[in-house]
Coordinates of C-alpha atoms in Angstrom, one line a residue:
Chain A
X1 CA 90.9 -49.9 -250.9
X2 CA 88.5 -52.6 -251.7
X3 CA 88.9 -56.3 -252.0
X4 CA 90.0 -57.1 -255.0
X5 CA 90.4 -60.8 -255.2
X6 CA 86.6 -60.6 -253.7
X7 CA 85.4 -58.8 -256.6
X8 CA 87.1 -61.5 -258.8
X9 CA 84.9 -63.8 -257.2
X10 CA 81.4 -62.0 -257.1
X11 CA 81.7 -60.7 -261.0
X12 CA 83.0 -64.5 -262.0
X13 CA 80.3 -66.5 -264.1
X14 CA 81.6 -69.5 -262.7
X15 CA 80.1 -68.1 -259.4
X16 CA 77.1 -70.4 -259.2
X17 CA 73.9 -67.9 -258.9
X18 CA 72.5 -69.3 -262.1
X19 CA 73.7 -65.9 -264.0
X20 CA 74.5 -68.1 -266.9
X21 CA 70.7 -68.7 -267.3
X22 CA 69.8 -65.8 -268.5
X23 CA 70.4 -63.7 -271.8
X24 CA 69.6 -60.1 -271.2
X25 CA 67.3 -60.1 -274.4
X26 CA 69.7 -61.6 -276.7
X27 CA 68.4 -64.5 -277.5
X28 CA 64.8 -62.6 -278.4
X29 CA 66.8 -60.2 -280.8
X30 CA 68.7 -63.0 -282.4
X31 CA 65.2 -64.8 -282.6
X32 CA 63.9 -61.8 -284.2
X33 CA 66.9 -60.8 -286.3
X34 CA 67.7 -57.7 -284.9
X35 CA 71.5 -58.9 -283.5
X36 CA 72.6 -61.2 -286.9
X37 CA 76.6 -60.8 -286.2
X38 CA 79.0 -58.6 -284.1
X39 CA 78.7 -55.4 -285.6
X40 CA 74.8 -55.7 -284.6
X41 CA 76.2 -57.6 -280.7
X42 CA 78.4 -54.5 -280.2
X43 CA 75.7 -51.7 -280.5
X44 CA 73.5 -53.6 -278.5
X45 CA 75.7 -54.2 -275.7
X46 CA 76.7 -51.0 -275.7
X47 CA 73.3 -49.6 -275.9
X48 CA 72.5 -51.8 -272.9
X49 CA 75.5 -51.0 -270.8
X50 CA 74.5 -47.3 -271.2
X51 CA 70.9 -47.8 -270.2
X52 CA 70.2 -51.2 -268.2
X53 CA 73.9 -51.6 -266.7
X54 CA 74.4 -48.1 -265.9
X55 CA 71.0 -48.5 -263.4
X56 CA 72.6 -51.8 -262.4
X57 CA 75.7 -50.4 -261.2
X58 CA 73.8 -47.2 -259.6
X59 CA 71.4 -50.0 -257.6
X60 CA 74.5 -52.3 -256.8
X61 CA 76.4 -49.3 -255.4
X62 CA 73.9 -47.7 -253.6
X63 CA 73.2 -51.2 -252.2
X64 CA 76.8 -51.6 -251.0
X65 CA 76.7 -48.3 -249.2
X66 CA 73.6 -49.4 -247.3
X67 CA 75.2 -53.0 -246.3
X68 CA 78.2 -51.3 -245.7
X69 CA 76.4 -49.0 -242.9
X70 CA 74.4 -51.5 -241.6
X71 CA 75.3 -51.4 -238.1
X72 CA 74.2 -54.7 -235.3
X73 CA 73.2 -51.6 -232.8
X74 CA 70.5 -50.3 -234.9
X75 CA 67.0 -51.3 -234.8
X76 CA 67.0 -54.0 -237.2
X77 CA 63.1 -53.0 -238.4
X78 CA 64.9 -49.5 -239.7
X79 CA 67.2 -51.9 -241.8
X80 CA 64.6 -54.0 -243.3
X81 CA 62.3 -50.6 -244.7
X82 CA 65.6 -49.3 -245.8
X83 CA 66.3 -52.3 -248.0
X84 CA 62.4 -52.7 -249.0
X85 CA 62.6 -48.8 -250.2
X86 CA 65.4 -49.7 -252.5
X87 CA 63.8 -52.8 -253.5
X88 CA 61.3 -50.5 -254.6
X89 CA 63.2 -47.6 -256.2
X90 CA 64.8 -51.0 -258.5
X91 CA 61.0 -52.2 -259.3
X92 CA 60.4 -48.6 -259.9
X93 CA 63.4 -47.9 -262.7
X94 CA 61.9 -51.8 -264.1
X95 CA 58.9 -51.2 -266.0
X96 CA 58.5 -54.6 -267.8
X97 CA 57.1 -57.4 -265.5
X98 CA 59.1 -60.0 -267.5
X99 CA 62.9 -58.4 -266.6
X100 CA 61.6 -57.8 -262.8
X101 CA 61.0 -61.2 -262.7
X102 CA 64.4 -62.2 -263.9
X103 CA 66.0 -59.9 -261.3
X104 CA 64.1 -61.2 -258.7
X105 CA 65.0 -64.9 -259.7
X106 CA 68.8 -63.6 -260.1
X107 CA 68.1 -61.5 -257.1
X108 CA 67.4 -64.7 -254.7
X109 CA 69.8 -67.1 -256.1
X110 CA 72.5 -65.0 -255.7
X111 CA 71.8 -64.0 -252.6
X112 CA 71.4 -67.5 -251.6
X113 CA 74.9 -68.4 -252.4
X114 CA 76.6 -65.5 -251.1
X115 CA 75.7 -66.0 -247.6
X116 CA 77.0 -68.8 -247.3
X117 CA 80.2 -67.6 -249.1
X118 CA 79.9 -63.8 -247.3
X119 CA 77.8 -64.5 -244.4
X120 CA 76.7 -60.9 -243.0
X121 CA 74.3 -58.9 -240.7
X122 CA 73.0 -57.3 -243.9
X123 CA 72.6 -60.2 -245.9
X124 CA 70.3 -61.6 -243.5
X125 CA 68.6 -58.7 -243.2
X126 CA 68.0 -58.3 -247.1
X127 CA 66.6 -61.8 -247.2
X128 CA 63.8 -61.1 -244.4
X129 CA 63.2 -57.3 -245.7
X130 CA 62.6 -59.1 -249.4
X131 CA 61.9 -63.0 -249.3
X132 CA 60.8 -63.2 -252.8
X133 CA 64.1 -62.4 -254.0
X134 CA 65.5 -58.6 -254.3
X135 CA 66.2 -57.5 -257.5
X136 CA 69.7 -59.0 -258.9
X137 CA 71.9 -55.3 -258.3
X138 CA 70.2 -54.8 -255.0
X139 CA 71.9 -58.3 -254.0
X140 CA 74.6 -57.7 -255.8
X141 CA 75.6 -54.5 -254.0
X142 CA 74.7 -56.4 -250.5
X143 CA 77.0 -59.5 -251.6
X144 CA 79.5 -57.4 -252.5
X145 CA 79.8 -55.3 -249.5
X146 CA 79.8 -58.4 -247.6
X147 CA 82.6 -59.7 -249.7
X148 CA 84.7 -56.3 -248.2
X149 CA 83.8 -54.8 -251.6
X150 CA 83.5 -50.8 -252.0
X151 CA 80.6 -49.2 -253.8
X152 CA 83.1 -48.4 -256.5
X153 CA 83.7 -51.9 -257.1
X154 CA 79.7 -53.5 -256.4
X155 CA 79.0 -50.9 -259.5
X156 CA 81.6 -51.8 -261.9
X157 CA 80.9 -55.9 -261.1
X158 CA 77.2 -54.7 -261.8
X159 CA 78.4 -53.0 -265.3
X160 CA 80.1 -56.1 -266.2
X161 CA 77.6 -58.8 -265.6
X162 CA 75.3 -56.5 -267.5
X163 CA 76.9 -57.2 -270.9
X164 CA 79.3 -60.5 -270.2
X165 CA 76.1 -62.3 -270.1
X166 CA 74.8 -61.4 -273.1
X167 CA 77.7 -61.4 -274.9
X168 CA 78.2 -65.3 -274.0
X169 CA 74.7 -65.8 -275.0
X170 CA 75.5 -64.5 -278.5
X171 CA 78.5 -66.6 -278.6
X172 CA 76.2 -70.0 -278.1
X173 CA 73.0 -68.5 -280.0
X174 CA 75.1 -67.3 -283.0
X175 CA 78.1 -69.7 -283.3
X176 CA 80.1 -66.8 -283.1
X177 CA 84.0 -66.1 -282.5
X178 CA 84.7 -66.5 -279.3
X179 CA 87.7 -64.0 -278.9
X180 CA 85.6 -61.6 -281.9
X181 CA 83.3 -61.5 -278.6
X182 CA 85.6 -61.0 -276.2
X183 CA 87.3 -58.2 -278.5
X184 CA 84.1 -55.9 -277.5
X185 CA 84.1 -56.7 -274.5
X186 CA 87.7 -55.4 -274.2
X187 CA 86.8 -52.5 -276.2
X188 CA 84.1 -51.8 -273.6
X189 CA 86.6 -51.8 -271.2
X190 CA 86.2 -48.3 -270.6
X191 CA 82.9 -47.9 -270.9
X192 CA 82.4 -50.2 -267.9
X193 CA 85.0 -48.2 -265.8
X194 CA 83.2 -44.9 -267.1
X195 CA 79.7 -46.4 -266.0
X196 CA 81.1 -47.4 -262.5
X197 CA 82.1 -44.2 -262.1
X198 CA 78.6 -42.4 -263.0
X199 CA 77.1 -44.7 -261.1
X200 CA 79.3 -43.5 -257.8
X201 CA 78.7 -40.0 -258.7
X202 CA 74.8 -40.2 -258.8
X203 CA 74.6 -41.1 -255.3
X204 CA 75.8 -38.1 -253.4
X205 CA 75.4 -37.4 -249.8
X206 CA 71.5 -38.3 -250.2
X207 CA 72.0 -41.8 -250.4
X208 CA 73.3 -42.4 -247.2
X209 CA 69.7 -41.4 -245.9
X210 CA 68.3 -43.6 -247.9
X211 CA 67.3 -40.9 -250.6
X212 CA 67.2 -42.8 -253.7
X213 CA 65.2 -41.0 -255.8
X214 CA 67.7 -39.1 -257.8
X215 CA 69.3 -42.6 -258.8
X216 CA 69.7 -43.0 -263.0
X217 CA 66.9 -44.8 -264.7
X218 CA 68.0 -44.8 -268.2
X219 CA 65.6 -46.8 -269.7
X220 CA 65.6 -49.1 -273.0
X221 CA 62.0 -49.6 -275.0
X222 CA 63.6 -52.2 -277.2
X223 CA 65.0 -54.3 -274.2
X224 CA 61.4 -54.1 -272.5
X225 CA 59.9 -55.2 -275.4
X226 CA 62.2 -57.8 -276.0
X227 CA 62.1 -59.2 -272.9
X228 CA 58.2 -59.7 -273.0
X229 CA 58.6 -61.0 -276.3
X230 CA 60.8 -63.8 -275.4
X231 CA 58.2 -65.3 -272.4
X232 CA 56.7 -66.2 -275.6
X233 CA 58.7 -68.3 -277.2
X234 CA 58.4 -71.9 -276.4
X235 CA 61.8 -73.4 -277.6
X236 CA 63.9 -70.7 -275.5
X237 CA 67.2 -72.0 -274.3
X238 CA 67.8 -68.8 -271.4
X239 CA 65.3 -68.2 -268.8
X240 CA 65.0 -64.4 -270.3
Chain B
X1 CA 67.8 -13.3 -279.3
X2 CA 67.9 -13.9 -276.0
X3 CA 66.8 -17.1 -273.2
X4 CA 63.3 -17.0 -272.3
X5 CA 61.8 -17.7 -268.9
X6 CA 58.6 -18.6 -268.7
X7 CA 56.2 -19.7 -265.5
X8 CA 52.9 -21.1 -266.4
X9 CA 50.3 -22.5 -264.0
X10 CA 46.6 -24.5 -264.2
X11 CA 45.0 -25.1 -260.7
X12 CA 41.4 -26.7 -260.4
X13 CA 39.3 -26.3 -257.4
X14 CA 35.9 -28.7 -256.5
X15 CA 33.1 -25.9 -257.1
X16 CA 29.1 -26.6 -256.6
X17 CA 28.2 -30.0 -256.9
X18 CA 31.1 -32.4 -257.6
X19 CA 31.8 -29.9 -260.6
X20 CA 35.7 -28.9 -261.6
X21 CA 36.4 -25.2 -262.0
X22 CA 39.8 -24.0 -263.3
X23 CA 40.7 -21.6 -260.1
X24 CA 43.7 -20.5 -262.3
X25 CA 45.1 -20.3 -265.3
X26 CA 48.0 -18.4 -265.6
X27 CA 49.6 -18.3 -269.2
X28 CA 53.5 -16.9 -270.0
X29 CA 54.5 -16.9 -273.3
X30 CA 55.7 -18.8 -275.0
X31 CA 53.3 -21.3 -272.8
X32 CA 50.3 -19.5 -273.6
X33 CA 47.2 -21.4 -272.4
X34 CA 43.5 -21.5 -273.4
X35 CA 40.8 -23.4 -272.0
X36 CA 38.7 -25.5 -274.7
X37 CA 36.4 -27.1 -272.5
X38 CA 34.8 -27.1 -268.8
X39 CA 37.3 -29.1 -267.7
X40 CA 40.1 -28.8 -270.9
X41 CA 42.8 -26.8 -271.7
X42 CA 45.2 -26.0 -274.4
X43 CA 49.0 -25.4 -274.7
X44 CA 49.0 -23.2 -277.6
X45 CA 52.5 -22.1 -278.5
X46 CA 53.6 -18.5 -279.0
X47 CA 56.9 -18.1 -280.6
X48 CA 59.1 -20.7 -281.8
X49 CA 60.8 -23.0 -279.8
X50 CA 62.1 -24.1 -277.5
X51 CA 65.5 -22.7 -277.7
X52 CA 68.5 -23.4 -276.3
X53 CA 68.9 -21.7 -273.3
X54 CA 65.3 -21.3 -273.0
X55 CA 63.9 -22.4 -269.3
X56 CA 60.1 -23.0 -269.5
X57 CA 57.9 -24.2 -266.5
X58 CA 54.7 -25.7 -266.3
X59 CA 52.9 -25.7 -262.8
X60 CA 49.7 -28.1 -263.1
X61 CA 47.8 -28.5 -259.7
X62 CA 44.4 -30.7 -259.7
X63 CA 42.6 -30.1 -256.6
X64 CA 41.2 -33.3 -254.9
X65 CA 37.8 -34.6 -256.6
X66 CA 38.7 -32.3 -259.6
X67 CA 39.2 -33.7 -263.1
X68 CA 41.5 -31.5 -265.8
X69 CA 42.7 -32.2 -268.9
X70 CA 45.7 -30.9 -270.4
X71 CA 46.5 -31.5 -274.5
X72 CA 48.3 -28.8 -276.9
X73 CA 47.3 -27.7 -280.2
X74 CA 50.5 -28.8 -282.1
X75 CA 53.7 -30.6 -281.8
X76 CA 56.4 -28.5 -279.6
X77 CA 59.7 -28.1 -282.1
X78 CA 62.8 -28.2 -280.2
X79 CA 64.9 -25.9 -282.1
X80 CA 69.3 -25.1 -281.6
X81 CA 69.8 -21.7 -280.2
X82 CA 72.9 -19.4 -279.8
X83 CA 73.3 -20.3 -276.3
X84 CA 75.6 -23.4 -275.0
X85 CA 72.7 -24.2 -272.6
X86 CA 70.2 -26.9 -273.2
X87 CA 66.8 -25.4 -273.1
X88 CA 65.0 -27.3 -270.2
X89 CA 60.7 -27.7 -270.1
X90 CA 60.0 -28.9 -266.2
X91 CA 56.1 -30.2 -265.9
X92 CA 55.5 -30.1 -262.2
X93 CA 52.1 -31.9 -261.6
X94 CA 50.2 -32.9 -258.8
X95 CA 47.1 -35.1 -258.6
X96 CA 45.1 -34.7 -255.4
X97 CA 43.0 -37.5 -253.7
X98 CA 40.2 -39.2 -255.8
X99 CA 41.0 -36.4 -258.9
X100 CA 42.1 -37.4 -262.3
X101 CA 44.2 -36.3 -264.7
X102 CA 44.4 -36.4 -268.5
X103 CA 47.8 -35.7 -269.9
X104 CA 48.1 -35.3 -273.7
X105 CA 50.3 -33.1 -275.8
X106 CA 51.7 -33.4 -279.1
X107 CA 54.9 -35.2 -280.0
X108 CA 58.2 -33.4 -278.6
X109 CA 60.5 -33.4 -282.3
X110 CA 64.0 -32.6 -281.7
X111 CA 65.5 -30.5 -284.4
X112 CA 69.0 -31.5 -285.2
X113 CA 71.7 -29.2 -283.2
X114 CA 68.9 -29.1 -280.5
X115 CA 70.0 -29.9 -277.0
X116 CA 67.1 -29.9 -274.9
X117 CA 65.8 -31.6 -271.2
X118 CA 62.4 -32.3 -270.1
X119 CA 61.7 -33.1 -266.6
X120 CA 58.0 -34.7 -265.6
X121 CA 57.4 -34.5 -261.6
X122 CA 54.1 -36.5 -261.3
X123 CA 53.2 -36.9 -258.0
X124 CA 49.4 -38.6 -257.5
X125 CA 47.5 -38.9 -253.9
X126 CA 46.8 -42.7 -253.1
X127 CA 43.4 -42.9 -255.3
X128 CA 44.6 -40.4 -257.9
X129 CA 44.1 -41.5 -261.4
X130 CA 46.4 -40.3 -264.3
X131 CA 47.1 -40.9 -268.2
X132 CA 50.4 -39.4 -269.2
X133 CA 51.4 -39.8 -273.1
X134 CA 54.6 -38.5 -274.1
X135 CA 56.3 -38.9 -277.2
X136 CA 59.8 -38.2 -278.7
X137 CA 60.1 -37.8 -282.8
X138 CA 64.0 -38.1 -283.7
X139 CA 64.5 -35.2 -286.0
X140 CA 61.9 -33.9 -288.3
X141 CA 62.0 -35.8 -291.9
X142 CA 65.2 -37.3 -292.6
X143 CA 67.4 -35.0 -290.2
X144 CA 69.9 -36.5 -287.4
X145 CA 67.9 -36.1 -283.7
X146 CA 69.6 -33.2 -282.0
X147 CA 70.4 -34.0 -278.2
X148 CA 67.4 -34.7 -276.1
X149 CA 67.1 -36.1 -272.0
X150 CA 63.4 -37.1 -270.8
X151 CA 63.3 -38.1 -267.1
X152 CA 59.9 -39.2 -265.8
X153 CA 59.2 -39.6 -262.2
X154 CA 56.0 -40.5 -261.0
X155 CA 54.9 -41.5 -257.3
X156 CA 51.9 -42.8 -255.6
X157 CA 51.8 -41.3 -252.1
X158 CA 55.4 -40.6 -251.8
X159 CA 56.3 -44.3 -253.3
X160 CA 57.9 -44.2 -256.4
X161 CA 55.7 -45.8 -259.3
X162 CA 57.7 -45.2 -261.9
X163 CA 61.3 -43.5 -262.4
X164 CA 62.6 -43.5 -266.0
X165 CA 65.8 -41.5 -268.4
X166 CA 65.2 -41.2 -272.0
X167 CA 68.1 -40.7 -273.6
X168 CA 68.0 -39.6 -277.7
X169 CA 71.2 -38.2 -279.7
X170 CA 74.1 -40.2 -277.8
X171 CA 76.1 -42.5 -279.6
X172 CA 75.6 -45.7 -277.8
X173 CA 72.1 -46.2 -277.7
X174 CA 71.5 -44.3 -281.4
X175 CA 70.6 -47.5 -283.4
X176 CA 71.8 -49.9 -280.8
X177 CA 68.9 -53.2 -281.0
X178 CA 68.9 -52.8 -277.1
X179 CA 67.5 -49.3 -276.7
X180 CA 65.5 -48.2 -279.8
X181 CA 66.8 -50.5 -283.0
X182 CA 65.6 -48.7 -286.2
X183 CA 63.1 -46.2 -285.0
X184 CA 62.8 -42.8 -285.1
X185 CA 60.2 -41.9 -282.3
X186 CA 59.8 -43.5 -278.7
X187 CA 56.9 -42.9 -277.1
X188 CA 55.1 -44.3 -273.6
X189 CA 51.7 -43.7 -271.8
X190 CA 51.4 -43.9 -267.9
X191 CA 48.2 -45.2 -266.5
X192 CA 47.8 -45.1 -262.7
X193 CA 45.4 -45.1 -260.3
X194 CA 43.3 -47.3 -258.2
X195 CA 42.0 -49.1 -261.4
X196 CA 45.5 -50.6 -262.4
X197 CA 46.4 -51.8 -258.8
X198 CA 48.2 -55.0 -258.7
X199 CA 46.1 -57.7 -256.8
X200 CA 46.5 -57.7 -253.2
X201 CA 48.5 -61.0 -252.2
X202 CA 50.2 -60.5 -248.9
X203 CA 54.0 -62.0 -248.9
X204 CA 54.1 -62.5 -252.8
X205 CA 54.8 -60.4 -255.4
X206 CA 53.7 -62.3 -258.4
X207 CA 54.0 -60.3 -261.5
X208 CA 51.1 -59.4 -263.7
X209 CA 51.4 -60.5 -267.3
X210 CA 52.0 -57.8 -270.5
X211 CA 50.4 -57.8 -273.7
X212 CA 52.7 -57.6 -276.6
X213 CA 51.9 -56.4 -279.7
X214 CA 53.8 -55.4 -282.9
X215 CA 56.2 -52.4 -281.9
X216 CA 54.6 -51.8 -278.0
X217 CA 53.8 -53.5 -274.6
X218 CA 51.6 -52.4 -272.2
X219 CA 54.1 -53.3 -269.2
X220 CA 52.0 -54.0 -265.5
X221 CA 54.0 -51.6 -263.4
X222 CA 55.0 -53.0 -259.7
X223 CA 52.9 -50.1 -258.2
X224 CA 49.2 -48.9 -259.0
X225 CA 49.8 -48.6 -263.2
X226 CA 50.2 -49.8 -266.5
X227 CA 52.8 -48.5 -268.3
X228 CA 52.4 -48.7 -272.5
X229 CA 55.7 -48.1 -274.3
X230 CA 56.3 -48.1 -278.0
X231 CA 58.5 -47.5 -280.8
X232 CA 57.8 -46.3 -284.4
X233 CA 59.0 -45.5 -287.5
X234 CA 57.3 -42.1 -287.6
X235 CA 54.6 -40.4 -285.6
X236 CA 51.5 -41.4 -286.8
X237 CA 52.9 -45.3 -286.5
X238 CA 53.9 -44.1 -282.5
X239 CA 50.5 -43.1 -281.8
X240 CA 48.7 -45.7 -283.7
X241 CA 50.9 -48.4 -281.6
X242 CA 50.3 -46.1 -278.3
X243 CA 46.7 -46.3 -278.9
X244 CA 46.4 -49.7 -279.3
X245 CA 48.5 -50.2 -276.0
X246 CA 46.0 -48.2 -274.5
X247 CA 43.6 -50.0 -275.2
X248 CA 45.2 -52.9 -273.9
X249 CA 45.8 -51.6 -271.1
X250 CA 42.5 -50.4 -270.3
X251 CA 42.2 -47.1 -271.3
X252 CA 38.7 -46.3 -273.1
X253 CA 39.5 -45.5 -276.3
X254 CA 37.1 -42.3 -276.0
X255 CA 39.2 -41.5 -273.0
X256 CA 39.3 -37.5 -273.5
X257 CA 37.4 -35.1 -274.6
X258 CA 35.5 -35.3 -270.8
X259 CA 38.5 -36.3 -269.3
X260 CA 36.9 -39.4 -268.5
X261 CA 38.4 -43.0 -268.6
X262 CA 36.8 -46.3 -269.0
X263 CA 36.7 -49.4 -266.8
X264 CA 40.1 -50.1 -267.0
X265 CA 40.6 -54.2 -267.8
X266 CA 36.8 -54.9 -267.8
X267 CA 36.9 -55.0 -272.1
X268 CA 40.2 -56.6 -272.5
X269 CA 41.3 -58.6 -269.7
X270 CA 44.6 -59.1 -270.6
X271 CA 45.8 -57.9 -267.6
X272 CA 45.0 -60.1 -265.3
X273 CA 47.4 -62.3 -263.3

């Protein structure tokens, strides 16, 4: 049993971590005409809940289970290579330099609220082990374990915030509907519940010795592609 | 018909004088191998397939200072079978210190009704250097993409570089903008080593810049390596856009037939921070 009014909190967008900054390629496909209306939002949200969120969720969850075992007795140096090695197993499933960046920029603002919302042992030591900024799921995971979260519920508020964001952005970018929107959100529903739940079952027993490597990495050309392309557009309104 | 099982193994050893010497080649149809050079070898396919069911290994082993190069005569044709099995290739390779590898087949086409998995294990001693092309084709001409799952992971001693799942033939990322929009092959190109290091700046981790062009990226990897990804309506577009990401990223175009590679970045610059 988790905490679920915590979880209200962490996957809010009113939460102020600058989440509603950022587009999740969107604005780049709408630039370039490849999302023109809903029927185009809805396949690409659920493409990128299938690829991008379903890493997010894996991250964020195996990020809770690390905070979660974070113990004051152990030697805090173990802690900090732990959290760097999943740091890296994130920068390792990100292969364009433009989307690391926005996690890491996510990554550290978030993290900056939350403890001073959460305030934890493994907070602080996240935020020595990374002090550029970990990548957004890592925090996420760390936040949410803080919050009394359960990996379970760090993956899901990863799934979510991996196509609420972008479906907002198409809202304002579009002049779209509103409730259309939130219609595919709702019929994403179980998507997100089913991605939460893959994301659970990747990490096994290994995890728990920091054995990362079997995480997902489900991978998206387009969104890498689109994420470099927006950098290079002068008159964007999200940060990417 | 039945399932096929096949083992096949290349293993260079440093001979006489810096030279590369293939120490073993060990062919199992249907991977039947041929070397075509001093330091080149062939996959040359014997029998149809892939199948379903069909579990097909390939060991490659380069000995420290040893170059090898690996290409294959035509494109591999992923193909249903009676079994309810996906078939499954595994490359296992392994890049010893200060050795380089050349990676090259042909395109991978999944046949609709296909269901198929191919698992890449690249692991690459600290001052290894590597190019890695792989490409997917969706279907031969104007068929549906059976099912197909690519998962790519390479390291740099024992540090993940680069950890990826291709999904092709599942409903929601078929057509979806996000994952491959309209096109019908996806294809990416690895290049690691020494050469595509990212500046040494202690306590920052400020990213390298990409070059976009029309359809690919080469993508400035966290670790040591560029990673060039691309999309395409067909295959000869894929490689075309591959090859100019290559470039981009610092591969000579020449890169091959020696298994050499160019100064990666001198020509181009793009990379730079």
């Amino acid at each position: 049993m988790g905490a679920d009014a915590a979880l209200l909190l962490l996957a809010d967008s009113r939460l102020p971590a600058g989440g509603h900054a950022h587009s999740g390629g969107v604005e780049e496909a709408v630039r370039l005409g490849a999302v023109t209306g809903t029927g185009d939002l809805a396949r690409f949200l659920r493409g990128r809940l299938a690829t991008a969120g379903l890493v997010t969720a894996a991250l964020a969850a195996a990020a809770c289970e690390l905070a979660a075992a974070d113990d004051p007795a152990d030697d805090p140096a173990d802690g900090v290579e732990l959290w760097r090695r999943l740091d890296a197993e994130a920068d390792a499933r990100t292969a364009s330099p433009a989307q690391r960046e926005a996690a890491r920029t996510q990554g550290r603002l978030l993290l900056r609220t939350s403890r001073r919302m959460w305030p934890s042992a493994a907070l602080d030591t996240l935020a020595r082990a990374v002090p550029e900024g970990p990548h957004h799921p890592v925090a996420l995971g760390a936040a949410g374990a803080s919050a009394g979260c359960t990996p379970r519920q760090a993956a899901l508020a990863a799934a979510y915030t991996s196509v609420t964001g972008p479906a907002t952005a198409a809202v304002r970018l579009l002049g779209l509907d509103p409730v259309t929107v939130h219609r595919l959100l709702a019929d994403l529903a179980p998507a997100l519940d089913d991605a939460a739940h893959a994301a659970c079952a990747s990490l096994g027993d290994a995890a728990r010795q920091g054995r990362w490597h079997a995480l997902p990495g489900h991978s998206a050309p387009a969104l890498d592609l689109l994420a470099e392309g927006h950098l290079t557009n002068p008159m964007k309104l999200f940060v990417s | 018909m039945t399932a096929v099982t096949a083992r096949a193994l290349i293993r260079t050893e440093a001979a006489d004088g810096g030279r590369t010497r293939l120490e073993t080649l060990r062919s199992d149809p249907p991977l039947t191998l041929r070397q075509t050079g001093p330091r080149r070898v062939h996959l040359v396919s014997t029998g149809a397939g892939p199948l379903r069911g069909d579990r097909l290994d390939l060991e490659v082993d380069v000995a420290p200072g040893t170059s090898l190069e690996v290409r294959s005569v035509g494109a591999t044709l992923v193909l249903p079978g009676l079994a309810d099995t996906p078939s499954v290739m595994v490359v296992r390779a392994r890049v010893g210190a200060g050795a380089t590898l050349h990676f090259s087949p042909e395109p991978t086409v999944l046949a609709a009704g296909c269901a198929h998995r191919l698992v890449v294990r690249l692991s690459l001693a600290e001052d290894a250097t590597v190019f890695w092309r792989e490409e997917i084709v969706f279907g031969r001409h104007g068929e549906r993409p059976g099912r197909g799952h690519a998962r790519f992971d390479a390291t740099v001693a024992g540090r993940p570089l680069l950890r990826q799942d291709l999904l092709v033939g599942e409903e929601a990322v078929d057509g979806s903008p996000a994952v491959y929009g309209d096109a019908r092959c996806v294809g990416s190109t690895l290049l690691a080593g020494p050469a595509w290091a990212p500046p040494a700046v202690p306590d920052v981790k400020r990213e390298r810049r990409a070059v976009l062009g029309d359809g690919w990226a080469a993508l400035p990897l966290a670790g040591p390596g560029v990673q060039v990804c691309a999309l395409g309506a067909d295959a000869v577009q894929l490689r075309e856009r591959l090859r100019r990401g290559e470039e981009a990223a610092g591969a000579s175009p020449a890169s091959g037939p020696d298994g050499s590679h160019g100064t990666p970045g001198a020509e181009t610059g793009g990379l730079d921070p």
